[in-house]
XYZ file of C-alpha atoms in Angstrom:
374
model
C 23.610 228.642 -118.236
C 20.191 228.103 -120.312
C 16.856 229.162 -118.485
C 14.664 228.162 -120.969
C 14.911 223.878 -121.071
C 17.264 224.129 -117.711
C 15.414 226.138 -115.628
C 16.578 225.160 -112.311
C 20.381 225.406 -113.705
C 21.665 227.926 -111.606
C 25.521 227.697 -112.539
C 27.272 226.895 -115.469
C 29.951 226.435 -117.535
C 31.253 227.104 -120.816
C 31.505 225.961 -124.605
C 34.867 224.866 -125.598
C 35.277 227.934 -127.609
C 35.342 230.406 -124.582
C 36.310 227.924 -121.729
C 39.318 227.127 -123.636
C 40.799 230.527 -124.045
C 44.085 228.729 -121.951
C 44.915 226.641 -124.803
C 45.248 229.775 -127.142
C 47.679 231.226 -124.527
C 49.538 228.096 -124.936
C 49.777 227.918 -128.349
C 50.725 231.377 -128.800
C 53.383 231.002 -126.357
C 54.441 227.820 -127.482
C 55.375 229.497 -131.070
C 57.307 232.592 -129.200
C 59.438 230.168 -126.732
C 62.610 229.150 -127.100
C 62.948 225.312 -128.141
C 65.455 225.123 -125.303
C 63.090 225.860 -122.623
C 63.548 222.888 -120.391
C 60.305 221.014 -118.650
C 59.741 221.320 -115.073
C 60.728 225.021 -114.485
C 61.032 226.642 -111.466
C 61.259 225.335 -107.613
C 59.985 222.092 -106.154
C 56.215 221.777 -104.581
C 56.086 222.264 -101.178
C 54.711 219.720 -99.065
C 51.026 221.401 -99.617
C 50.565 219.628 -103.318
C 47.716 221.624 -104.128
C 47.604 223.226 -107.984
C 45.766 226.780 -108.616
C 45.090 227.183 -112.082
C 43.064 230.117 -113.693
C 41.642 230.267 -117.246
C 44.730 232.920 -118.401
C 42.618 234.833 -121.427
C 44.028 238.003 -122.420
C 42.306 241.293 -122.407
C 40.250 241.993 -125.271
C 40.433 245.582 -125.582
C 42.093 246.551 -128.274
C 41.763 243.165 -130.051
C 45.269 241.081 -128.341
C 48.140 240.698 -130.361
C 50.870 237.619 -129.675
C 52.336 238.937 -126.977
C 48.972 239.833 -124.922
C 48.582 236.122 -124.353
C 52.442 235.937 -123.494
C 51.665 238.709 -121.027
C 48.532 236.863 -119.795
C 50.333 233.303 -119.007
C 53.429 235.315 -117.192
C 50.726 237.539 -114.918
C 49.010 234.224 -113.336
C 52.303 232.405 -113.385
C 53.420 235.349 -110.820
C 51.074 234.949 -109.281
C 51.454 231.258 -108.387
C 49.584 229.500 -110.997
C 50.919 226.330 -111.781
C 47.948 224.674 -113.286
C 46.775 224.816 -116.801
C 43.220 223.146 -118.395
C 42.987 222.373 -121.711
C 39.707 221.004 -122.553
C 37.770 220.119 -126.319
C 34.966 217.972 -127.805
C 35.344 214.484 -129.177
C 33.810 215.795 -132.532
C 36.861 218.776 -132.673
C 39.383 216.162 -131.981
C 38.160 213.334 -134.226
C 36.385 215.689 -137.488
C 36.136 212.170 -139.326
C 36.231 208.811 -138.606
C 39.566 207.646 -137.742
C 41.326 210.897 -138.528
C 42.568 213.104 -135.652
C 43.377 216.658 -134.828
C 45.474 216.701 -132.142
C 48.160 219.438 -132.652
C 46.557 222.170 -130.592
C 46.706 219.627 -127.603
C 49.863 218.866 -128.184
C 51.525 222.895 -128.638
C 49.729 223.225 -125.253
C 50.895 220.319 -123.545
C 54.430 221.147 -124.804
C 54.525 224.840 -123.560
C 52.588 223.726 -119.969
C 56.076 221.248 -120.027
C 58.225 223.949 -120.709
C 56.774 226.242 -117.796
C 56.460 223.246 -115.161
C 52.441 223.366 -115.354
C 50.447 220.275 -114.227
C 47.725 219.716 -116.658
C 44.167 218.801 -116.566
C 42.641 217.496 -119.842
C 39.162 217.461 -120.562
C 37.277 215.274 -123.416
C 33.774 216.643 -124.105
C 31.693 213.935 -124.979
C 28.934 215.914 -124.120
C 29.715 219.948 -123.061
C 27.190 220.939 -121.402
C 23.762 221.394 -123.288
C 24.785 219.350 -126.871
C 26.345 215.920 -127.515
C 29.644 216.706 -129.160
C 30.592 213.204 -130.609
C 31.829 212.445 -134.076
C 28.435 213.385 -136.680
C 28.322 209.658 -137.926
C 28.075 208.691 -133.671
C 25.163 211.006 -133.368
C 22.689 208.540 -133.219
C 24.672 205.685 -131.427
C 23.508 204.760 -127.867
C 26.326 205.745 -125.517
C 27.478 202.207 -124.343
C 26.983 200.641 -128.124
C 30.263 198.453 -128.957
C 30.739 201.254 -131.832
C 30.856 204.206 -129.718
C 33.023 202.560 -127.087
C 35.566 201.115 -129.692
C 35.903 204.155 -131.629
C 36.638 206.506 -127.908
C 39.075 203.364 -126.991
C 40.903 204.511 -130.199
C 40.744 208.083 -129.537
C 42.336 207.512 -126.226
C 44.834 205.759 -128.250
C 46.055 208.410 -130.162
C 45.654 210.858 -126.994
C 46.919 208.735 -123.908
C 50.481 208.898 -125.366
C 50.684 212.782 -125.582
C 49.789 213.139 -121.954
C 53.134 212.033 -120.329
C 53.569 213.035 -116.480
C 52.601 216.095 -116.818
C 48.577 215.355 -117.146
C 46.996 214.036 -113.835
C 43.760 214.565 -114.666
C 41.268 213.622 -117.299
C 37.797 214.431 -117.502
C 35.257 212.775 -119.547
C 32.272 214.739 -120.629
C 31.524 218.353 -119.019
C 28.634 219.238 -117.204
C 27.126 216.246 -118.388
C 24.241 216.319 -115.606
C 22.561 219.227 -117.588
C 22.242 217.333 -120.872
C 21.144 214.151 -118.928
C 18.794 215.731 -117.324
C 17.131 216.925 -120.660
C 17.289 213.521 -121.979
C 17.071 211.007 -118.941
C 16.729 208.220 -120.890
C 20.355 208.139 -121.473
C 21.804 208.105 -117.634
C 22.481 204.447 -117.643
C 23.708 204.056 -121.367
C 25.910 207.198 -120.538
C 27.002 205.473 -117.277
C 27.912 202.150 -119.192
C 30.329 204.196 -121.701
C 31.670 206.081 -118.808
C 32.868 203.082 -116.855
C 34.059 201.345 -119.795
C 36.329 204.756 -120.708
C 37.495 204.588 -117.194
C 38.782 201.008 -117.015
C 40.276 201.546 -120.215
C 42.260 204.500 -119.288
C 43.423 202.664 -116.183
C 44.350 199.890 -118.246
C 46.058 201.808 -120.625
C 47.544 205.306 -118.022
C 47.127 203.986 -114.445
C 48.607 207.608 -113.372
C 46.350 209.305 -114.612
C 43.143 209.864 -112.279
C 39.546 210.308 -113.928
C 36.330 211.619 -113.370
C 33.320 213.034 -115.130
C 32.507 216.567 -114.897
C 29.281 217.824 -113.477
C 27.888 221.353 -112.022
C 27.834 221.485 -108.010
C 24.226 222.868 -108.436
C 23.069 219.518 -110.322
C 25.134 217.159 -108.039
C 24.091 219.151 -104.851
C 20.434 219.204 -106.016
C 17.982 217.288 -108.748
C 20.944 214.969 -110.054
C 22.489 214.033 -107.144
C 21.278 210.356 -106.943
C 22.098 209.795 -110.659
C 25.730 211.822 -110.355
C 26.584 209.940 -107.129
C 25.753 206.599 -109.069
C 27.781 207.872 -112.292
C 30.588 208.395 -109.911
C 30.410 205.495 -107.894
C 33.731 204.294 -110.105
C 35.194 207.879 -110.650
C 38.989 208.048 -109.198
C 37.741 211.611 -107.592
C 34.519 214.000 -107.915
C 35.250 217.114 -110.693
C 32.868 219.973 -110.682
C 32.330 223.372 -112.137
C 30.890 226.160 -109.725
C 29.337 229.268 -110.198
C 27.055 229.956 -107.180
C 23.937 231.655 -108.527
C 20.436 231.967 -107.730
C 17.345 233.215 -109.969
C 18.021 235.919 -112.691
C 21.532 234.754 -112.284
C 22.218 236.881 -109.465
C 25.139 235.296 -107.313
C 24.747 233.777 -104.322
C 26.605 235.789 -100.802
C 30.520 235.692 -101.051
C 30.669 233.896 -98.261
C 29.011 230.718 -100.167
C 32.252 228.688 -100.426
C 32.487 228.024 -96.818
C 29.476 226.268 -96.910
C 29.413 224.805 -100.035
C 32.810 223.226 -99.825
C 31.954 221.189 -97.076
C 28.756 220.163 -99.651
C 30.999 219.360 -102.062
C 33.602 216.839 -99.854
C 30.231 214.864 -98.077
C 29.156 214.305 -101.903
C 32.493 212.885 -102.592
C 32.515 210.922 -99.812
C 36.405 209.746 -99.182
C 37.602 210.622 -102.533
C 38.735 213.801 -103.861
C 37.273 216.932 -105.656
C 38.487 219.076 -108.502
C 37.124 222.075 -109.302
C 37.234 222.570 -113.016
C 35.966 226.273 -113.227
C 35.137 228.398 -110.540
C 33.648 231.601 -111.251
C 31.842 234.395 -109.596
C 30.308 237.861 -111.720
C 31.082 241.502 -110.653
C 28.121 243.284 -112.242
C 25.622 245.550 -110.273
C 23.284 244.561 -113.214
C 22.893 241.419 -111.341
C 22.491 242.514 -107.847
C 26.722 242.033 -107.644
C 29.524 244.141 -107.345
C 33.539 244.376 -107.937
C 33.624 244.375 -103.959
C 31.433 241.522 -103.504
C 33.746 239.915 -106.341
C 36.956 240.022 -104.184
C 35.208 239.152 -101.387
C 34.302 235.994 -102.941
C 37.818 235.170 -103.701
C 39.255 235.698 -100.195
C 36.564 233.659 -98.952
C 36.992 230.812 -101.424
C 40.861 230.663 -100.573
C 39.546 230.417 -96.549
C 37.467 227.962 -97.997
C 40.130 225.783 -100.007
C 42.391 226.183 -97.196
C 39.873 224.335 -94.671
C 39.877 221.240 -96.651
C 43.424 220.509 -96.325
C 44.610 218.579 -99.046
C 40.901 217.210 -100.554
C 40.897 219.698 -103.522
C 44.044 219.386 -104.878
C 43.030 221.477 -108.097
C 41.355 224.295 -108.561
C 40.851 226.732 -111.947
C 39.498 230.119 -111.319
C 37.458 231.300 -114.733
C 38.636 234.020 -116.083
C 41.556 236.296 -115.798
C 39.849 238.848 -118.362
C 36.379 239.692 -118.794
C 34.569 238.747 -121.931
C 33.554 241.400 -124.527
C 29.851 242.142 -125.055
C 29.846 240.423 -128.316
C 31.873 237.376 -127.330
C 29.063 236.825 -124.480
C 26.484 236.944 -127.396
C 28.111 234.356 -128.696
C 27.935 232.184 -126.127
C 24.250 233.171 -125.538
C 23.669 231.566 -129.163
C 25.370 228.664 -128.248
C 22.998 227.705 -125.518
C 20.303 228.552 -128.084
C 18.665 231.237 -125.360
C 16.813 234.472 -126.666
C 19.357 237.803 -125.786
C 18.980 238.258 -122.266
C 20.825 241.207 -120.359
C 21.151 239.668 -117.142
C 22.870 236.165 -118.789
C 25.479 238.390 -120.682
C 25.590 240.907 -117.724
C 26.871 237.177 -115.720
C 28.787 236.099 -118.566
C 30.897 239.412 -119.157
C 32.234 239.972 -115.554
C 33.612 237.081 -114.285
C 37.072 238.144 -114.920
C 39.321 239.186 -112.353
C 40.479 242.087 -114.193
C 38.352 244.381 -116.785
C 38.104 243.446 -120.548
C 40.747 246.129 -121.363
C 43.211 245.106 -118.470
C 41.818 247.755 -115.918
C 42.043 246.172 -112.083
C 39.680 245.120 -110.330
C 39.464 244.730 -106.524
C 39.258 240.815 -107.255
C 42.614 240.740 -108.880
C 44.574 241.750 -105.890
C 42.428 239.602 -103.342
C 43.188 236.355 -106.128
C 47.339 237.478 -105.509
C 47.123 238.371 -101.910
C 45.144 234.958 -101.428
C 47.175 232.773 -103.417
C 50.562 234.492 -101.401
C 48.999 233.655 -98.026
C 47.951 229.697 -99.048
C 51.663 229.287 -99.965
C 51.339 230.209 -103.899
C 53.428 230.831 -105.206
C 55.871 227.968 -104.657
């Protein structure tokens, strides 16, 4: 996302405050749902077991009320969405040593279960730019026994909450960005990650574990390091925002060539796409028509992969407001950049006031053509 320290990086993800908008949907909806809602609702899945997700943030103009969160959740479910992503940083999940704040995670998973949603959970020990471990561990090496034992304890608290509905667990978000800026930490992070992966396999063997990287990094300058990091992963996990210089998006047809590259990188393993986004702003040489074309091409590329990409999630349902984008700009520590904010603010498939973009119709039509909803 940022162009200063990470000038070569041309795709991005988001800090937990923005990317975890679906958690807010789930929390609000959980409060408004009957306690009699039965887990696993909806018809049984078809032979095609791919799961479609989207970050179902409500419209922001005027400021949303609880019903708007419920409406957004209902809207995406009607379009075939059966997947949900919940992510948070380790420092938020463990605000003090040995003290855990897991109620938001529990609320979200409870509501997801009531709706028959398959959940993807991310524990962000790295969140793109910063290291996001508890403050007392900031100076501890990744593969230090103290770091590993503390993470085991966190997992002991979290894993019992996940149940059968959580299929995927990511350890670290877009870690290639941070590790490329701190190259001496690649080896120690690999040791930490492999220790965590083995521990999860021991405790919850049904969960598929991976580490999230950007597609640009994994297919570019960080390719060798990302491949080594994923040598023991159950699957490869990417964020996918196809951008060129100045945050100008690549061709809307990019998925048709990028998806085969993803599968080549992953070898015989599956791929999950934690985030997929394409801006619509004319200020960065895009358009709403281009965004809609990207959505259509994306679904076609996904169909072409068969079952190799079993889970993906779009980002976002609604555009973000300029004020939210400014906060994100500050998070990444870069000066205000009109192109950057034009990119951030127009990733939604609908406008921030809930008026439609062509991309929403493209999403609904392509989802239906691909067998969603099911």
